[in-house]
mmCIF file of C-alpha atoms in Angstrom:
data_model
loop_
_atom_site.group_PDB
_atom_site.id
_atom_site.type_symbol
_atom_site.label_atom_id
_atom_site.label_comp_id
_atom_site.label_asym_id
_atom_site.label_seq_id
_atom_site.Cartn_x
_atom_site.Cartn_y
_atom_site.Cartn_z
ATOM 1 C CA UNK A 1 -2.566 49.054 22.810
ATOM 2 C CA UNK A 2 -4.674 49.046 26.559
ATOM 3 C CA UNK A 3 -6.912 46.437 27.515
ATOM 4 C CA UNK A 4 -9.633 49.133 26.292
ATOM 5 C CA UNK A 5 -8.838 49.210 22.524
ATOM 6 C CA UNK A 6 -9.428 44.886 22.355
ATOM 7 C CA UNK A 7 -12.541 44.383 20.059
ATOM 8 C CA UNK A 8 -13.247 41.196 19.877
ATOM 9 C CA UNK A 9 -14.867 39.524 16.516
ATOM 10 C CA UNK A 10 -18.289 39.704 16.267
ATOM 11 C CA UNK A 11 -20.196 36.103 16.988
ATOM 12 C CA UNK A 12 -20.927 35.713 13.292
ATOM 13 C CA UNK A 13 -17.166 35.644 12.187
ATOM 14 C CA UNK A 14 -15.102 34.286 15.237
ATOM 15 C CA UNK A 15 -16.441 30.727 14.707
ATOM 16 C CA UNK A 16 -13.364 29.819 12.687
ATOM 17 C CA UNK A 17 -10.923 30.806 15.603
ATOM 18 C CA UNK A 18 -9.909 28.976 18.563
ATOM 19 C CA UNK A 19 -11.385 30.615 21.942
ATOM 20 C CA UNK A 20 -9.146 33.666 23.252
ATOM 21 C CA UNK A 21 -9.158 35.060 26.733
ATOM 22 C CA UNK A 22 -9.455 38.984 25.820
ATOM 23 C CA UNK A 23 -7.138 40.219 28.945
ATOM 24 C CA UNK A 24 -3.961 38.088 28.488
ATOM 25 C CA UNK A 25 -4.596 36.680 24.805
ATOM 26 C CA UNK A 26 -5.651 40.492 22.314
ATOM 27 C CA UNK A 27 -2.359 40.301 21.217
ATOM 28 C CA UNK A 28 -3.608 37.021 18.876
ATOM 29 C CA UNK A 29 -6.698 38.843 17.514
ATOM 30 C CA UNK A 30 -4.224 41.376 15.485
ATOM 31 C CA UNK A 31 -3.728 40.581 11.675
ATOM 32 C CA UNK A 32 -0.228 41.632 10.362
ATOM 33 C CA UNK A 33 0.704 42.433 7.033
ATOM 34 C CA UNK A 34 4.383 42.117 5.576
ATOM 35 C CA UNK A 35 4.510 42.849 1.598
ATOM 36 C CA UNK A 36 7.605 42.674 0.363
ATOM 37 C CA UNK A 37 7.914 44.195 -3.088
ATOM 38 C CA UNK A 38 10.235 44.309 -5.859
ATOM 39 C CA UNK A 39 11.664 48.182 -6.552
ATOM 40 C CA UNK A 40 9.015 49.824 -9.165
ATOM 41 C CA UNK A 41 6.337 47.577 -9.134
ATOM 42 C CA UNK A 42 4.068 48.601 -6.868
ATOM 43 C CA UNK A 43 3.873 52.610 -7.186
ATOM 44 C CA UNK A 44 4.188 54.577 -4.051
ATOM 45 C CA UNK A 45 0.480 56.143 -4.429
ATOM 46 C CA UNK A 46 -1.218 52.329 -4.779
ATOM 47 C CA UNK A 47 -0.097 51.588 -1.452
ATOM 48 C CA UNK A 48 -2.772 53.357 0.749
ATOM 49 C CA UNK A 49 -5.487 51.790 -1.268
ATOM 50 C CA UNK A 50 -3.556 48.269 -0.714
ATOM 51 C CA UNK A 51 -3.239 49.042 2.520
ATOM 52 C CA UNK A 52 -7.046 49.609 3.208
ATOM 53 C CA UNK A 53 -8.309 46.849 1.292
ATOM 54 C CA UNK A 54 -6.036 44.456 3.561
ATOM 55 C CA UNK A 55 -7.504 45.812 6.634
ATOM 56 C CA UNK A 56 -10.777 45.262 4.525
ATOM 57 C CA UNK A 57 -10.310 42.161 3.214
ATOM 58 C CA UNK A 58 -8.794 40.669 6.834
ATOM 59 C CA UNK A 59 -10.981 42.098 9.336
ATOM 60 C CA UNK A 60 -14.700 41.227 6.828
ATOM 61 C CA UNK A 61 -13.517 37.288 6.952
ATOM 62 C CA UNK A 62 -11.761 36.803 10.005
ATOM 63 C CA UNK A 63 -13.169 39.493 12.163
ATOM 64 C CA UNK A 64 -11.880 42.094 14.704
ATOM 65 C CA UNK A 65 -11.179 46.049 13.822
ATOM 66 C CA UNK A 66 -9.465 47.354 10.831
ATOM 67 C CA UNK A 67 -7.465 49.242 13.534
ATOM 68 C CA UNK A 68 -5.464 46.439 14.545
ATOM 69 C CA UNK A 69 -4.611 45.662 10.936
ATOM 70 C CA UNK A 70 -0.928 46.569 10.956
ATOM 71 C CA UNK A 71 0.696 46.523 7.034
ATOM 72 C CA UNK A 72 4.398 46.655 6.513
ATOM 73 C CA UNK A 73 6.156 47.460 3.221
ATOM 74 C CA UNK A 74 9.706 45.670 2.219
ATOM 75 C CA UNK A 75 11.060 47.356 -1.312
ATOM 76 C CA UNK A 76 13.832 45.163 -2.867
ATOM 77 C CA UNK A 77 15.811 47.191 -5.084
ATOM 78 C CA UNK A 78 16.275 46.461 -8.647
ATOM 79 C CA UNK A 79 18.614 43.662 -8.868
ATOM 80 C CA UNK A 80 18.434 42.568 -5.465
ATOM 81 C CA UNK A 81 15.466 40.396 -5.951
ATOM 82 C CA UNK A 82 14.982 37.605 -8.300
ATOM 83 C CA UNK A 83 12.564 34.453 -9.329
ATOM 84 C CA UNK A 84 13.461 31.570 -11.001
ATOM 85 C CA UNK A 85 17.254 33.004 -11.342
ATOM 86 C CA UNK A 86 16.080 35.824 -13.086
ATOM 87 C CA UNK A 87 15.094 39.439 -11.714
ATOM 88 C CA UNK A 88 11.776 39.299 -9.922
ATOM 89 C CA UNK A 89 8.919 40.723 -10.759
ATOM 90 C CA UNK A 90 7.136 39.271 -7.960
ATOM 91 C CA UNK A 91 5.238 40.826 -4.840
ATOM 92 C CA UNK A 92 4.667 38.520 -1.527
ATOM 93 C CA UNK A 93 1.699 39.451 1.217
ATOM 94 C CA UNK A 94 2.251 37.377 4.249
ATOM 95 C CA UNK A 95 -0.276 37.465 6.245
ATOM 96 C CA UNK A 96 0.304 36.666 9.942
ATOM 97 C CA UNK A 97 -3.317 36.306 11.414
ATOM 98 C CA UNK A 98 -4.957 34.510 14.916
ATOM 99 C CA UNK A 99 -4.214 30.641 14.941
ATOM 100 C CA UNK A 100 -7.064 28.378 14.656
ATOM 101 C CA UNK A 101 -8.262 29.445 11.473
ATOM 102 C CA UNK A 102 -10.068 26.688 9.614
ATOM 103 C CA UNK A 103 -8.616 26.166 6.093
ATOM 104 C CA UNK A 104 -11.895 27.123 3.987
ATOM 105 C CA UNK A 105 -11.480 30.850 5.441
ATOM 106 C CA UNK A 106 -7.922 30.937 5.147
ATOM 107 C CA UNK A 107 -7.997 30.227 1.500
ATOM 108 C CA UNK A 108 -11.459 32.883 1.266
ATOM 109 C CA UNK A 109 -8.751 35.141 2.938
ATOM 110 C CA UNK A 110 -6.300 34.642 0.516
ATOM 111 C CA UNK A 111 -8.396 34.248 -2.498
ATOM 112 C CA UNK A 112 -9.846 37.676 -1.441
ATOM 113 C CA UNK A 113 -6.648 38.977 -1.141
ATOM 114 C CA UNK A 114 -5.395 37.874 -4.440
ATOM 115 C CA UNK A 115 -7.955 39.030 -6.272
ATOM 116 C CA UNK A 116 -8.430 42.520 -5.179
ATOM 117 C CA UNK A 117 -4.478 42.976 -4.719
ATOM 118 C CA UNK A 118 -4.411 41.749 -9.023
ATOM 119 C CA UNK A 119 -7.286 44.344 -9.685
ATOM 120 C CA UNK A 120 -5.561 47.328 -8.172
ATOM 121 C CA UNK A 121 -1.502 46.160 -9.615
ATOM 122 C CA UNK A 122 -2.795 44.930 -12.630
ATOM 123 C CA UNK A 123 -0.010 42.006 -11.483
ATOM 124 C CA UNK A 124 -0.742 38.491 -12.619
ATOM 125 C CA UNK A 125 -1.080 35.381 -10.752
ATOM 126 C CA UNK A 126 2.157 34.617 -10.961
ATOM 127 C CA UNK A 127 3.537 37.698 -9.945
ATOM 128 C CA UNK A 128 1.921 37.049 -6.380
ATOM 129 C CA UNK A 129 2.185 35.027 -3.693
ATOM 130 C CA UNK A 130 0.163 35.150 -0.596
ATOM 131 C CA UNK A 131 0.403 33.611 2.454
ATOM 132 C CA UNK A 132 -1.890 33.296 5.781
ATOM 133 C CA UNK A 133 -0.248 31.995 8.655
ATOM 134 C CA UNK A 134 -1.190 31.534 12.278
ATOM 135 C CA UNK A 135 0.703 33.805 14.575
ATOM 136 C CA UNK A 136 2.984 31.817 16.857
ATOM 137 C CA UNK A 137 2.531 31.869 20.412
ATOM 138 C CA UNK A 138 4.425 35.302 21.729
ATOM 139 C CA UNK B 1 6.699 29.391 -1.893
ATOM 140 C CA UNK B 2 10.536 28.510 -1.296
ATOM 141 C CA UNK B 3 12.209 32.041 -0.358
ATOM 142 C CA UNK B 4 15.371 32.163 0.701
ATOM 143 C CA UNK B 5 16.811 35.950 2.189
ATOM 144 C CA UNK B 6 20.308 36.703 2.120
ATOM 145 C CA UNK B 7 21.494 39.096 4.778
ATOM 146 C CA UNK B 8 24.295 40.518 3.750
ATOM 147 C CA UNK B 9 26.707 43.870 4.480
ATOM 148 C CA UNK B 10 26.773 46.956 1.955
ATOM 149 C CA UNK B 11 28.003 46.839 -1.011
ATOM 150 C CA UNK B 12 30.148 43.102 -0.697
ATOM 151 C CA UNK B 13 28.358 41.492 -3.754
ATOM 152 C CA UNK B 14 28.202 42.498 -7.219
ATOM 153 C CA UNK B 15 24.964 42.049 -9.428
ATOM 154 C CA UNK B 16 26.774 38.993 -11.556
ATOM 155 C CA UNK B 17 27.285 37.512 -7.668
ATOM 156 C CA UNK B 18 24.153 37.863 -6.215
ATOM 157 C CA UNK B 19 22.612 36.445 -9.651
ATOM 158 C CA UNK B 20 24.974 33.949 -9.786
ATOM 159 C CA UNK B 21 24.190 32.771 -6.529
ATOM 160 C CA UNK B 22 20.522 33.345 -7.031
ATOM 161 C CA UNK B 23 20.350 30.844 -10.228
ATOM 162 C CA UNK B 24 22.329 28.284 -8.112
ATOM 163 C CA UNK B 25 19.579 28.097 -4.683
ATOM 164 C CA UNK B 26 17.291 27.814 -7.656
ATOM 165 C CA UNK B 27 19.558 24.956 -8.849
ATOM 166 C CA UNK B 28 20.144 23.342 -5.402
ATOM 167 C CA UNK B 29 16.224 24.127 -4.305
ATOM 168 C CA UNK B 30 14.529 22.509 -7.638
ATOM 169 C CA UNK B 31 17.656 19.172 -7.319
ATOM 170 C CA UNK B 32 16.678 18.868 -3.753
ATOM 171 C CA UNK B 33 12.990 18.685 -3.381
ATOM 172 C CA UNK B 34 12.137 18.723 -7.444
ATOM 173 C CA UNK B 35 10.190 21.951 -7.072
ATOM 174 C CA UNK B 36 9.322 23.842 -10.229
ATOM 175 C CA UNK B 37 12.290 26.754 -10.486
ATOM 176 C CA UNK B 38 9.319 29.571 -10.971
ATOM 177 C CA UNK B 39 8.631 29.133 -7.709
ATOM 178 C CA UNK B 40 12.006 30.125 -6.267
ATOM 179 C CA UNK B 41 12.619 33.537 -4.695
ATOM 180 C CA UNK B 42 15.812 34.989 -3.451
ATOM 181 C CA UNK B 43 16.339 38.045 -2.136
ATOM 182 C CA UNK B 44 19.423 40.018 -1.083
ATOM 183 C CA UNK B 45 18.909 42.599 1.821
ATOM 184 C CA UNK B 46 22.358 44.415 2.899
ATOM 185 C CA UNK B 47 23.278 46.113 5.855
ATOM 186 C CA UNK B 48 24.241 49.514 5.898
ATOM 187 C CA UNK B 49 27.777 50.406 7.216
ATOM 188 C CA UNK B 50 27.723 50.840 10.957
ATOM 189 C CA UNK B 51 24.465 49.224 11.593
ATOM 190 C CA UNK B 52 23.882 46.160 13.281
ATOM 191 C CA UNK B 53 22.824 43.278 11.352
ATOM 192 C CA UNK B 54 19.250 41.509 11.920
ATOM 193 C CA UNK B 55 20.866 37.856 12.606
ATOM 194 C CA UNK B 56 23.923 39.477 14.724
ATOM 195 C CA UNK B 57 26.064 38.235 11.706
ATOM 196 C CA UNK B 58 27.868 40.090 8.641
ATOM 197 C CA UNK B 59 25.980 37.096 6.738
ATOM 198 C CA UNK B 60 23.135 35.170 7.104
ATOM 199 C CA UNK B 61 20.604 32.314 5.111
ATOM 200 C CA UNK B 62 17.293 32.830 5.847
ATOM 201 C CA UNK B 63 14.902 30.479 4.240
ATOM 202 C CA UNK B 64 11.378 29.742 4.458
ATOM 203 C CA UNK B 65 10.023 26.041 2.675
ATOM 204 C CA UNK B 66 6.813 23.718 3.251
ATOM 205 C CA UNK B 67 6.918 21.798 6.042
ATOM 206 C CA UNK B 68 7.016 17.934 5.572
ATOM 207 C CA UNK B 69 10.212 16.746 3.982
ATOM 208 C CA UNK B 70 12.484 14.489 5.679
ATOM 209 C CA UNK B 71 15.192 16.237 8.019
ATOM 210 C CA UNK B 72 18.055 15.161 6.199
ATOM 211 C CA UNK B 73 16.923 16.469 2.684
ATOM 212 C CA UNK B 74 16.421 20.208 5.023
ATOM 213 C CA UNK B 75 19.717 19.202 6.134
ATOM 214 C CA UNK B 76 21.381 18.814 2.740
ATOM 215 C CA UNK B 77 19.814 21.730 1.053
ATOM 216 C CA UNK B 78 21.258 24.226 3.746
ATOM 217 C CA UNK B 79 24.325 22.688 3.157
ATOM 218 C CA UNK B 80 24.515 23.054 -0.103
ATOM 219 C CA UNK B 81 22.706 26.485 -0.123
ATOM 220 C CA UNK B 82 25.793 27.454 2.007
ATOM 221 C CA UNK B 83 28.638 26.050 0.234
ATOM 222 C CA UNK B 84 27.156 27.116 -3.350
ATOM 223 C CA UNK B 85 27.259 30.945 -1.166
ATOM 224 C CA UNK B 86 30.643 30.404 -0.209
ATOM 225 C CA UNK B 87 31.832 29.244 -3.515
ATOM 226 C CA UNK B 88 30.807 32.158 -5.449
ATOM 227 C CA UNK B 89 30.836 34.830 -2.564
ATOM 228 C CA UNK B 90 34.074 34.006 -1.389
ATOM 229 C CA UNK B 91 33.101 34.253 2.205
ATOM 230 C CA UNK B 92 34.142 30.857 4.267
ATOM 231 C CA UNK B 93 31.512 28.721 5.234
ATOM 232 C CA UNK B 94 31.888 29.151 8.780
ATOM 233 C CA UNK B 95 31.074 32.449 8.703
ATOM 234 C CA UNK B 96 27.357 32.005 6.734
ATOM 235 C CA UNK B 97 25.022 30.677 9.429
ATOM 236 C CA UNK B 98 21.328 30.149 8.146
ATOM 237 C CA UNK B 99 18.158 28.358 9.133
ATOM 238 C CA UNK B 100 14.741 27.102 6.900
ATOM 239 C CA UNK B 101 11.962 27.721 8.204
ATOM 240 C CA UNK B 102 8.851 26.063 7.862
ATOM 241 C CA UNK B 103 5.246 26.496 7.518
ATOM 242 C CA UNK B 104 2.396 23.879 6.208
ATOM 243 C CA UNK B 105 2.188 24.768 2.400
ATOM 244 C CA UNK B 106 -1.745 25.268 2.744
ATOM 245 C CA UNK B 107 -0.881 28.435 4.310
ATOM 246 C CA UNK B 108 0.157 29.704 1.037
ATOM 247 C CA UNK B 109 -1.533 30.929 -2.246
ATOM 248 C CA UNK B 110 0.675 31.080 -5.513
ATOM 249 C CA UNK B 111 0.255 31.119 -8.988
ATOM 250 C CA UNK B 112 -3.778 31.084 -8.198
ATOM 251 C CA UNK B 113 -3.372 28.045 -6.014
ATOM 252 C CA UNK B 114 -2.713 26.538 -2.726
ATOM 253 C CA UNK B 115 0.328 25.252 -2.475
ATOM 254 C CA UNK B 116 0.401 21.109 -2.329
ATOM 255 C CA UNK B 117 2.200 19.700 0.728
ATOM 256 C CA UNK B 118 5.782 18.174 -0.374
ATOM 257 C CA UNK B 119 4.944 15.001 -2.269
ATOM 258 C CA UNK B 120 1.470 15.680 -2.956
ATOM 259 C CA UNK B 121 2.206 17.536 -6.161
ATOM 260 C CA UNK B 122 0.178 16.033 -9.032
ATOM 261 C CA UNK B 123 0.989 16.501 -12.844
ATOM 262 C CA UNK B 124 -2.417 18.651 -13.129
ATOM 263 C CA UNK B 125 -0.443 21.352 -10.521
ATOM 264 C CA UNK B 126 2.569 21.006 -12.195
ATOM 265 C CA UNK B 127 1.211 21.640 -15.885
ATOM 266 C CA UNK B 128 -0.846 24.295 -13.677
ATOM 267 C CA UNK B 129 2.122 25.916 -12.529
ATOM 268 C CA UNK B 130 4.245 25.704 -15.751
ATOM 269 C CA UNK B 131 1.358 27.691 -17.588
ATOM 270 C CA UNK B 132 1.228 30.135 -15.031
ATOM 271 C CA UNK B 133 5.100 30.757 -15.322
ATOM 272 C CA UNK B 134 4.412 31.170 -19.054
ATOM 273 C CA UNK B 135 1.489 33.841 -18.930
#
């Protein structure tokens, strides 16, 4: 990324983030995905859609481009993975996203998240966790 | 929220070890902190043959907890995670390093809910959490 492809959020959605100095500091405006799955839950040809709606999802509440929305996909195999002692069943979206984010957005993010992510699986609740955290200084 | 990530190389453990082992960092995690056991994940990730390993070492405990409990109960459960490894891996303890990491449990979403912070867990989450297990 060049110092040309920073978009900052628009004024209407960056009031929940700390001020960020766009030459040295774009690296804290990009959201990162990291969904780690269990084997054969989450078919191959759901993940685009998944994908999208993250970018979606991230970029509607917290701002910047759905460019900079990077998603990355962990498959546990079958019986690698468990919950409870037993096999797992269970899919994880960590969300790594700007610091400063107030904690009514972050759980809109994550709510948001939830819900569309259960609508596409047809997972439950308990079969997902999600998780918005501030990036840590690089 | 507690998930704990076993590096590990190719093919050492069988499915009755890593289970084993999974049921007792559920065991150690849930006696430690009094967390409900739904809520513990553990993962295995090997190594293939002849590439380097992410933590430099054959093995490795990664874990990831709320923040907020007292150092030496984070102390105690690695120790125990790692001996309770040891014991039913068969690798000395010496040679499984490991870490737990932290982040504030508002950061997290499960079962439908935020996450309480350690200590702050009321009977309505619990019951809360126990149904969701159940569904």
């Amino acid at each position: 990324m060049d110092d040309r492809a920073i978009t900052l959020p628009s004024p209407a959605r960056c009031d929940n983030l700390r001020p960020v100095h766009p030459l040295t500091d774009f690296h804290a405006l990009m959201i990162n995905f990291n969904c780690t799955i269990q084997e054969g839950i989450v078919p191959e040809e759901l993940r685009p859609a998944l994908e999208s709606e993250l970018a979606r999802i991230s970029t509607d509440i917290l701002g910047g481009n759905p460019v900079d929305v990077t998603v990355q996909w962990i498959e546990v195999p079958h019986g690698f993975g468990f919950r409870g002692g037993a096999l797992s069943t269970t899919s994880a979206v960590r969300g790594e996203i700007p610091p400063g984010c107030e904690q009514e957005t972050r759980v809109r993010l994550m709510q948001s998240i939830q819900d569309r992510w259960m609508e596409i699986t047809g997972c439950t609740t308990d079969e997902l966790v999600v998780s918005a955290r501030d990036r840590r200084p690089s | 929220m507690p998930y704990y990530r076993c590096i590990i190389p190719q093919d050492s453990l069988t499915f009755e070890q890593r289970q084993e082992i999974a049921l007792a960092f559920t065991d150690i995690h849930c006696g430690n902190t009094g967390a409900p056991r739904s809520f513990v994940s553990v993962s295995f990730f090997e190594t293939p043959e002849g590439e380097q390993p992410e933590f430099g070492t054959p093995y490795y405990l990664d874990g990831g907890n709320r923040a907020g409990r007292p150092e030496e109960v984070k102390q105690q459960l690695l120790a125990d995670l790692t001996q309770a490894f040891s014991d039913i891996s068969g690798v000395p303890v010496e040679q499984i390093p490991g870490r737990i990491r932290e982040n504030p449990a508002s950061w997290t979403m499960e079962g439908g809910f935020v996450l309480p912070e350690p200590g702050q867990e009321g009977p309505e989450w619990y019951a809360a959490a126990a149904a969701a297990a159940a569904d």
